[in-house]
Amino acid sequence: MTVSSNIDAFARAEVKATLRVGDRVWLATEAGLCRRDPGDVLRPAGTLADASVQALGPAPGGMVAAVGREIVLLDGAGHARGRRAGPAGEKIAAVSAAADRILVGTKNGLHAAQEDGWVRLFGGAGCEVIGIHELPGRLILRIKKQGDRRLPALAESGDGGATWTMTEIGHYGDVPVAADLRHVVTRWHGAFRRDGRRGGYKKHPITAAELAADGTVLVLDGDKAEIVGPGRRHLEAFHPAIAEAEFVHLLPDGILAAGVQGAVLFDPLRGSVADLAEAVGADRRARLGKRKKLFALDHGAVLATCSFGTFLSEDGGAAWRPADAEWNVLDAEHIARAPDGRWFLLCQRGLFVSATNGARWDYVKPKLPAGVRHYGEFRTLAIAAERLWLGTKGGLFAAPLADAERLAPVDAVPAAAVEALAPRREGTLLVGLEGQGLFVFDPASGSLAPLAPQAVHEARIVTDGDRLLAAVEDRLIAIRADVADATPAAATGAIGIAANDERVLVWDRKRAWIKRQGEGDWTALAGWPEAARSAALLDRAVLVTDRTRIVAMALPDAA
């Protein structure tokens, strides 16, 4: 086993939250609480300088932070002045104490601190509160999903949380990104005035926004920073380093963008970016960020998509370099190769294409027909019948391979979440629908036929001879005309799968097995790393990641 470590030099501490106080910005990161003063880089500061801080909010004379399930009150210099346990059993996503009462947002609603514990002010099981805004006379909650249809929403109270009104955004994935008394910003509709109408769907997702007191609106629209202010002020500037950032602030010396990629200062006039977080957690670089997915390309090349960027290796993982991508961070889910050699990479919020075997990745801007439903979030993809097929939270969508931007819904498939998608040798598509099972879709006739009631939540599917193999949570299933169990006898826990033209690789959290395409016997692999999350199968080796490192393993000759 060989550890491939040069990718660690690019890792940055993930920024989990920010708090602006004048022109100073506080940042909660996985490597500690940091402060950024005008003209400076990030500096670890205060009591939580070495803690992993996941939420941050205002409090009188200071701040309130969440570290694990503990709430920490801080003064204006970042020093602790009080601690208390958070709501029992809750993972904290947002905090605020602007009105001198600690509020906590979790996946199960809004909770308020009392002397003897916590009380829930809003929501319940499955109501995921991701933002709390305490404004004069109004308390606003940003909700990622809630209700039977799991829709995003805004919840608002004018009496401190005693009574509430809730406004559903209306489409899965159109998450509210920011809100104040005048504006709302959502992921797919962008910014709109409360007293006006929303426009159409954006081509890029809005990931971050700042709403200023004078009415200025700043949004990050894919790789674009767009500023609209009073007096018809309008500025647009582009840079791949700001894409996927979740927090943004317009400062006197530039635009601070932060998120999974760390924190950068973007100068929109020069088009330049300065890394503000290079020194944060440098002594723990190998443990910062996440190495998320590995994809085998042609000629032994491998793509690694990480929280802090996208990287390419052309020597089996011995050395990595940043890929040239329209967005630096590609939150990838699946990959598929077109007959002409292009690779299509599907991310949750975007589709990318490479005609250079992974050296360059360009965003595919979807052009939906007027009046059709939106996809909300991409889940999986397949290439068949000269078309690109995209499984989404809003059903199945398709586009001609020759014009991949011209996306349209496939009305024969219900508008449910597509959890699995794979081409079959006879030219049909296997489609797995949330809560409904497996179906066969025929692109030629447009017909959809049930195959099996098998649940396939987030399944990974590969071809194995004349059948498909699907990794479905803790099982491996073989799919032909019906469904059969194919799990290796010793496998336990979550199953992963990868394949190339010669072999199929299967693993759980402790072991791995490999076999030749179309053959029935599995061979155990020795030395498999525990907690493997993704693997790329090459001709004579396999690259594996557990999210904290990437290792290379030679394959036995008999495998």
XYZ file of C-alpha atoms in Angstrom:
559
model
C 0.000 0.000 0.000
C 1.314 3.423 -0.957
C -0.006 6.635 0.593
C -0.462 9.410 -1.961
C 0.088 12.558 0.064
C 1.047 15.486 -2.165
C -2.641 16.323 -2.547
C -2.562 17.280 1.142
C -0.644 20.456 0.312
C -3.798 21.837 -1.331
C -6.125 21.056 1.610
C -7.808 23.925 3.432
C -9.867 24.060 6.606
C -13.588 24.115 5.811
C -15.386 27.288 6.873
C -18.638 26.352 8.603
C -20.015 29.825 9.403
C -19.104 33.515 9.360
C -20.109 36.556 11.392
C -19.467 40.101 10.211
C -18.871 42.813 12.813
C -18.240 46.059 10.938
C -15.397 45.283 8.529
C -14.041 42.508 10.750
C -15.182 38.990 9.920
C -15.149 36.028 12.316
C -14.973 32.589 10.741
C -15.869 29.254 12.303
C -13.651 26.579 10.740
C -12.897 22.915 11.306
C -9.424 24.005 12.490
C -10.599 26.683 14.922
C -12.235 30.088 15.322
C -10.499 32.720 13.180
C -10.640 36.479 12.812
C -10.026 38.461 9.644
C -9.248 42.161 9.989
C -9.119 44.498 6.947
C -5.956 43.950 4.942
C -5.004 40.774 6.817
C -5.304 37.001 6.420
C -7.187 34.674 8.769
C -5.756 34.517 12.294
C -6.806 31.910 14.879
C -8.224 33.826 17.835
C -9.684 33.420 21.287
C -10.625 30.430 23.380
C -11.779 28.333 20.405
C -8.663 28.897 18.259
C -7.990 25.135 18.141
C -11.580 23.823 18.274
C -13.711 22.599 15.392
C -16.476 25.224 15.369
C -19.560 24.435 13.267
C -21.855 27.404 13.941
C -21.468 31.067 14.868
C -23.914 33.877 15.575
C -24.283 37.305 17.178
C -24.699 37.942 20.907
C -24.728 41.196 22.930
C -21.124 42.338 23.264
C -19.755 39.309 21.437
C -20.719 36.012 19.805
C -22.209 32.607 20.393
C -20.640 29.468 18.906
C -21.375 25.753 18.677
C -18.607 23.194 19.211
C -20.055 19.732 18.797
C -23.136 19.727 21.022
C -21.840 22.473 23.316
C -22.839 26.152 23.176
C -20.095 28.676 23.999
C -20.723 32.361 24.682
C -17.783 34.576 23.652
C -16.876 38.203 24.229
C -15.881 40.600 21.455
C -12.289 39.287 21.449
C -13.354 35.646 21.155
C -12.759 34.650 24.807
C -15.239 32.310 26.475
C -17.531 33.791 29.068
C -19.974 30.898 29.456
C -20.764 27.367 28.288
C -23.778 25.091 28.322
C -24.880 21.838 26.749
C -27.004 22.151 23.633
C -30.359 20.417 23.088
C -29.993 16.714 23.909
C -29.366 14.515 20.877
C -29.416 17.406 18.387
C -26.744 18.263 15.820
C -26.465 22.043 15.810
C -26.517 23.806 12.426
C -27.182 27.459 13.367
C -26.964 29.644 16.484
C -27.923 33.195 17.428
C -28.243 35.193 20.645
C -28.723 38.737 19.341
C -31.656 39.337 21.690
C -29.779 37.877 24.692
C -31.554 34.518 24.379
C -29.696 31.595 22.837
C -31.439 30.137 19.796
C -30.295 26.920 18.123
C -31.321 25.520 14.732
C -31.107 21.762 14.149
C -32.557 19.131 11.810
C -35.581 19.069 14.116
C -36.547 22.716 14.410
C -35.639 25.820 16.423
C -34.781 25.510 20.117
C -34.475 28.254 22.740
C -32.411 28.089 25.906
C -34.135 28.307 29.295
C -32.667 28.176 32.786
C -33.718 24.566 33.219
C -33.028 23.319 29.699
C -34.343 23.848 26.163
C -37.751 24.406 24.612
C -38.648 23.955 20.947
C -40.049 27.183 19.489
C -40.713 25.975 15.966
C -40.805 22.857 13.824
C -40.372 19.216 14.697
C -38.789 16.056 13.373
C -37.378 16.655 9.890
C -37.708 20.451 9.942
C -34.101 21.385 9.135
C -33.266 24.934 10.248
C -30.052 26.158 8.573
C -30.170 29.904 9.305
C -31.425 32.269 12.025
C -31.793 36.015 11.372
C -32.786 38.213 14.339
C -33.849 41.539 12.817
C -35.643 44.523 14.361
C -39.183 43.316 15.041
C -38.741 40.068 13.065
C -37.235 36.640 13.616
C -36.571 34.792 10.331
C -35.622 31.136 9.949
C -34.181 29.641 6.773
C -35.361 26.052 6.444
C -33.687 23.558 4.121
C -36.573 21.077 4.088
C -39.732 20.335 6.029
C -43.157 18.744 5.674
C -44.285 15.687 3.739
C -42.822 17.005 0.481
C -39.526 18.061 2.131
C -39.783 21.569 0.706
C -37.566 24.508 1.708
C -39.263 27.402 3.466
C -38.996 30.640 5.393
C -40.550 30.806 8.873
C -41.105 34.220 10.453
C -42.228 35.527 13.816
C -43.002 39.080 14.915
C -43.391 38.258 18.611
C -40.126 36.532 19.491
C -41.244 33.052 18.496
C -44.664 32.841 20.190
C -46.467 32.650 16.817
C -45.189 31.923 13.321
C -46.003 32.183 9.643
C -44.315 29.863 7.171
C -43.825 30.347 3.433
C -42.816 27.323 1.399
C -40.397 28.118 -1.413
C -42.270 25.674 -3.633
C -39.611 23.424 -5.141
C -37.200 20.909 -3.656
C -33.656 22.247 -3.716
C -34.592 25.937 -4.032
C -33.141 26.520 -0.575
C -33.322 30.026 0.936
C -29.771 31.386 0.981
C -30.440 34.772 2.644
C -33.388 36.884 3.791
C -34.071 40.253 5.380
C -37.079 42.580 5.564
C -36.782 43.585 1.892
C -35.212 40.696 -0.025
C -35.129 36.918 -0.234
C -32.418 34.965 -2.056
C -32.974 31.337 -3.031
C -30.677 28.842 -4.733
C -32.433 28.605 -8.098
C -34.474 31.816 -8.316
C -31.772 34.167 -7.045
C -32.584 37.472 -5.338
C -36.049 39.040 -5.432
C -37.900 41.708 -3.495
C -40.566 40.597 -1.065
C -43.027 43.007 -2.681
C -42.189 41.841 -6.201
C -42.277 38.655 -8.269
C -39.644 35.992 -8.613
C -37.980 35.625 -11.980
C -37.302 32.373 -13.793
C -34.826 29.695 -12.836
C -31.129 30.601 -12.846
C -28.657 28.595 -14.946
C -26.177 28.492 -12.053
C -27.064 27.821 -8.411
C -26.829 30.699 -5.938
C -24.720 29.414 -3.045
C -24.117 32.552 -0.949
C -25.480 36.079 -0.540
C -25.123 39.196 1.573
C -27.945 41.711 2.000
C -26.657 45.121 3.084
C -28.553 47.741 5.080
C -28.549 50.173 2.140
C -30.285 47.627 -0.105
C -27.165 46.336 -1.875
C -27.416 42.666 -2.800
C -24.326 40.521 -3.372
C -24.746 36.958 -4.622
C -22.394 34.189 -5.696
C -23.913 32.727 -8.846
C -21.770 29.709 -9.711
C -18.356 31.206 -10.498
C -19.824 34.733 -10.755
C -19.989 37.418 -8.072
C -22.836 39.820 -8.840
C -23.492 43.063 -6.976
C -26.676 45.103 -7.445
C -27.135 48.281 -5.442
C -29.109 51.510 -5.241
C -28.693 53.955 -8.090
C -28.531 51.216 -10.741
C -25.122 50.044 -9.510
C -24.329 46.669 -11.071
C -21.076 44.718 -11.163
C -20.283 41.185 -12.355
C -16.943 39.414 -11.977
C -15.901 35.792 -12.404
C -13.422 33.410 -10.798
C -13.505 29.597 -10.366
C -12.255 29.821 -6.763
C -15.509 31.377 -5.482
C -17.862 28.693 -6.856
C -19.557 26.589 -4.169
C -18.663 29.121 -1.437
C -21.449 29.340 1.152
C -20.567 32.674 2.789
C -19.769 36.027 1.202
C -19.057 39.566 2.420
C -18.446 42.774 0.464
C -15.541 44.455 2.269
C -13.571 47.632 1.536
C -10.651 45.609 0.135
C -12.595 43.000 -1.841
C -15.126 40.187 -1.646
C -14.501 37.569 1.031
C -15.840 34.182 -0.117
C -15.670 31.171 2.189
C -16.901 27.610 2.476
C -15.601 24.095 1.942
C -12.653 25.512 -0.034
C -11.458 27.665 2.881
C -11.528 31.455 2.529
C -10.356 33.726 -0.285
C -10.384 37.452 -0.965
C -11.599 38.186 -4.492
C -10.667 41.475 -6.141
C -13.432 41.877 -8.779
C -11.664 44.742 -10.564
C -8.454 42.819 -11.151
C -10.047 39.365 -11.278
C -7.480 38.095 -8.755
C -7.868 35.900 -5.671
C -5.766 35.804 -2.480
C -5.814 32.721 -0.244
C -6.701 33.928 3.264
C -6.566 30.534 4.974
C -3.279 29.014 3.806
C -1.763 29.018 7.308
C -4.899 27.914 9.191
C -4.320 24.407 10.498
C -1.164 23.986 8.365
C 0.272 21.605 10.970
C -2.771 19.354 10.386
C -3.015 19.738 6.619
C -3.469 15.994 5.955
C -6.561 15.983 8.181
C -8.245 19.082 6.766
C -11.116 18.965 4.277
C -12.424 15.805 2.623
C -11.142 13.636 -0.215
C -14.578 12.734 -1.500
C -14.688 10.778 -4.772
C -12.218 9.051 -7.100
C -13.003 8.460 -10.779
C -10.947 6.413 -13.230
C -10.637 8.074 -16.649
C -8.900 6.891 -19.838
C -5.223 5.887 -20.112
C -4.795 5.429 -16.348
C -5.760 8.987 -15.389
C -7.705 9.478 -12.132
C -9.836 12.425 -11.006
C -10.068 13.198 -7.282
C -12.887 15.513 -6.237
C -12.249 17.028 -2.808
C -13.979 19.614 -0.663
C -11.011 21.924 -1.317
C -10.726 21.415 -5.076
C -10.515 18.997 -7.999
C -7.297 17.196 -8.911
C -5.899 14.986 -11.667
C -3.263 12.240 -11.519
C -1.801 10.630 -14.615
C 0.620 8.278 -12.832
C -1.614 6.083 -10.663
C -1.926 8.576 -7.820
C 1.787 9.202 -7.198
C 1.388 12.905 -8.010
C -1.620 15.202 -8.297
C -2.176 18.595 -9.869
C -5.230 20.880 -9.770
C -7.561 20.275 -12.681
C -8.396 23.249 -14.872
C -12.099 23.614 -14.066
C -14.697 26.339 -14.515
C -15.475 25.765 -10.818
C -12.564 24.759 -8.561
C -14.799 22.666 -6.306
C -16.779 19.945 -8.089
C -19.110 18.199 -5.628
C -19.302 15.150 -7.867
C -21.681 12.207 -7.658
C -21.261 10.207 -10.892
C -19.296 10.109 -14.137
C -20.065 8.685 -17.599
C -18.097 8.419 -20.843
C -19.654 9.383 -24.176
C -18.819 7.396 -27.340
C -16.757 10.337 -28.652
C -14.465 10.185 -25.597
C -15.941 13.102 -23.644
C -16.475 12.607 -19.919
C -19.596 13.998 -18.221
C -19.290 14.641 -14.484
C -22.480 15.082 -12.495
C -22.413 17.215 -9.350
C -25.339 17.885 -7.035
C -25.789 21.398 -8.445
C -24.234 21.199 -11.887
C -23.134 19.159 -14.883
C -19.577 19.401 -16.245
C -17.903 18.020 -19.365
C -14.289 17.298 -20.283
C -13.022 16.718 -23.808
C -9.433 16.440 -22.519
C -9.606 13.320 -20.312
C -10.089 15.347 -17.144
C -7.523 18.105 -17.727
C -10.244 20.741 -18.314
C -13.858 20.745 -17.027
C -16.509 23.109 -18.404
C -19.907 23.836 -16.915
C -22.888 22.711 -18.990
C -25.525 25.441 -18.616
C -28.949 23.735 -18.689
C -31.588 25.438 -20.825
C -34.968 24.185 -19.647
C -38.036 24.747 -21.815
C -40.324 27.483 -20.516
C -42.866 26.353 -17.970
C -41.411 22.927 -17.147
C -40.496 21.740 -13.679
C -36.981 22.191 -12.326
C -34.671 19.333 -11.394
C -33.793 20.749 -7.954
C -30.744 18.551 -7.442
C -28.872 16.109 -9.648
C -28.513 12.520 -8.410
C -27.188 10.213 -11.129
C -26.547 9.980 -14.867
C -26.260 7.551 -17.775
C -25.470 7.721 -21.497
C -27.574 5.692 -23.920
C -29.316 6.071 -27.298
C -27.195 9.133 -28.151
C -28.652 10.996 -25.206
C -27.542 12.107 -21.806
C -29.931 10.936 -19.057
C -29.941 12.722 -15.712
C -31.634 11.339 -12.637
C -32.702 14.197 -10.369
C -34.798 14.959 -7.297
C -37.510 16.064 -9.733
C -37.577 13.008 -12.007
C -35.703 11.940 -15.123
C -34.326 14.561 -17.533
C -32.597 14.076 -20.894
C -30.552 16.003 -23.449
C -29.027 15.145 -26.837
C -25.338 14.313 -26.529
C -24.675 16.763 -29.360
C -26.386 19.572 -27.392
C -26.143 18.641 -23.716
C -27.408 22.056 -22.560
C -30.860 21.423 -24.071
C -32.314 19.623 -21.060
C -35.955 18.557 -20.737
C -37.987 16.347 -18.375
C -38.959 12.829 -19.441
C -42.695 12.862 -18.785
C -43.073 9.068 -18.952
C -41.145 8.803 -15.671
C -42.878 10.127 -12.526
C -41.495 13.370 -11.054
C -40.012 11.508 -8.091
C -36.411 11.313 -6.899
C -34.359 9.082 -9.187
C -32.115 7.044 -6.897
C -30.519 4.782 -9.524
C -29.901 4.951 -13.256
C -27.952 2.668 -15.596
C -27.926 1.693 -19.294
C -28.724 -1.922 -20.167
C -27.178 -3.850 -23.050
C -30.449 -4.116 -24.944
C -30.665 -0.303 -25.131
C -33.092 0.321 -22.279
C -32.489 2.170 -19.023
C -32.795 0.840 -15.495
C -34.465 3.505 -13.338
C -34.796 3.375 -9.560
C -37.452 5.674 -8.091
C -37.627 6.691 -4.451
C -40.280 4.657 -2.645
C -41.418 2.923 -5.854
C -38.706 0.418 -6.807
C -36.952 -0.486 -10.060
C -38.328 0.205 -13.541
C -37.197 -0.295 -17.135
C -37.499 2.709 -19.444
C -37.370 2.180 -23.219
C -36.056 5.347 -24.954
C -37.281 4.105 -28.333
C -40.929 3.689 -27.328
C -41.005 6.019 -24.328
C -42.567 3.274 -22.199
C -41.887 2.610 -18.523
C -42.384 -0.888 -17.077
C -41.954 -2.107 -13.476
C -39.119 -4.562 -12.830
C -39.017 -5.118 -9.049
C -40.149 -3.377 -5.834
C -36.496 -3.241 -4.706
C -35.565 -0.111 -2.692
C -32.439 1.508 -4.180
C -31.595 4.584 -2.113
C -28.498 6.241 -3.647
C -27.472 3.011 -5.406
C -24.213 2.688 -7.345
C -24.584 0.476 -10.446
C -21.978 -1.117 -12.737
C -22.079 -3.574 -15.632
C -20.912 -7.139 -14.944
C -21.112 -9.181 -18.144
C -24.763 -9.597 -19.095
C -26.097 -8.262 -15.793
C -26.002 -5.129 -13.677
C -24.607 -5.072 -10.143
C -25.989 -2.489 -7.730
C -24.550 -1.544 -4.347
C -27.630 -0.806 -2.249
C -26.655 0.231 1.293
C -25.479 -3.035 2.944
C -26.296 -5.360 0.046
C -25.103 -6.129 -3.450
C -27.831 -7.105 -5.906
C -27.627 -8.592 -9.395
C -30.186 -7.361 -11.937
C -31.228 -9.159 -15.116
C -34.886 -9.924 -15.747
C -35.294 -9.964 -11.975
C -33.298 -9.123 -8.854
C -31.096 -11.518 -6.878
C -28.759 -11.123 -3.917
C -25.064 -11.156 -4.906
C -23.420 -9.937 -1.682
C -20.053 -11.600 -0.912
C -20.540 -13.995 1.989
C -18.230 -12.140 4.398
C -19.507 -8.640 3.608
C -21.052 -6.580 6.390
C -22.131 -2.939 6.490
C -22.216 -0.359 3.718
C -21.249 -1.702 0.289
C -19.274 0.203 -2.355
C -18.645 -0.779 -5.964
C -16.430 0.165 -8.914
C -15.699 -1.457 -12.279
C -13.730 -1.172 -15.492
C -13.783 -3.206 -18.696
C -11.965 -6.123 -17.048
C -12.860 -6.245 -13.350
C -15.474 -5.514 -10.721
C -14.456 -4.340 -7.239
C -16.731 -4.510 -4.176
C -15.924 -3.384 -0.626
C -17.432 -2.789 2.772
C -15.973 -0.780 5.665
C -13.298 -3.427 6.408
C -12.702 -5.687 3.380
C -12.744 -5.801 -0.413
C -13.305 -8.404 -3.125
C -12.499 -8.400 -6.826
C -13.431 -10.564 -9.790
C -13.252 -10.663 -13.571
C -16.107 -9.193 -15.586
C -18.842 -11.754 -16.164
C -17.325 -14.370 -13.830
C -18.859 -15.529 -10.588
C -16.083 -15.979 -8.007
C -14.868 -13.176 -5.746
C -11.216 -12.949 -4.611
C -10.520 -11.207 -1.299
C -8.017 -8.333 -1.353
C -5.519 -8.188 1.505
C -4.672 -4.911 3.239
C -7.830 -3.037 2.362
C -8.047 0.262 4.308
C -10.902 0.548 6.776
C -13.795 2.955 6.214
C -13.167 3.247 2.452
C -15.638 5.617 0.811
C -14.597 5.678 -2.859
C -12.270 3.778 -5.195
C -10.940 4.045 -8.760
C -10.109 0.748 -10.427
C -7.111 0.886 -12.794
C -5.454 -1.826 -14.904
C -3.143 -3.205 -12.215
C -3.945 -1.095 -9.156
C -6.770 0.545 -7.264
C -6.832 3.982 -5.621
C -8.888 4.200 -2.426
C -9.932 7.032 -0.141
C -11.476 7.091 3.324
C -11.944 10.887 2.996
C -8.785 11.669 5.001
C -6.163 10.160 2.654
C -5.744 8.538 -0.751
C -3.819 5.268 -0.970
C -2.761 3.086 -3.909
C -2.943 -0.723 -3.774
C -1.440 -3.108 -6.304
C -3.820 -5.781 -7.582
C -2.732 -9.435 -7.450
C -1.998 -10.938 -10.864
C -4.775 -13.488 -10.481
C -7.424 -10.898 -9.714
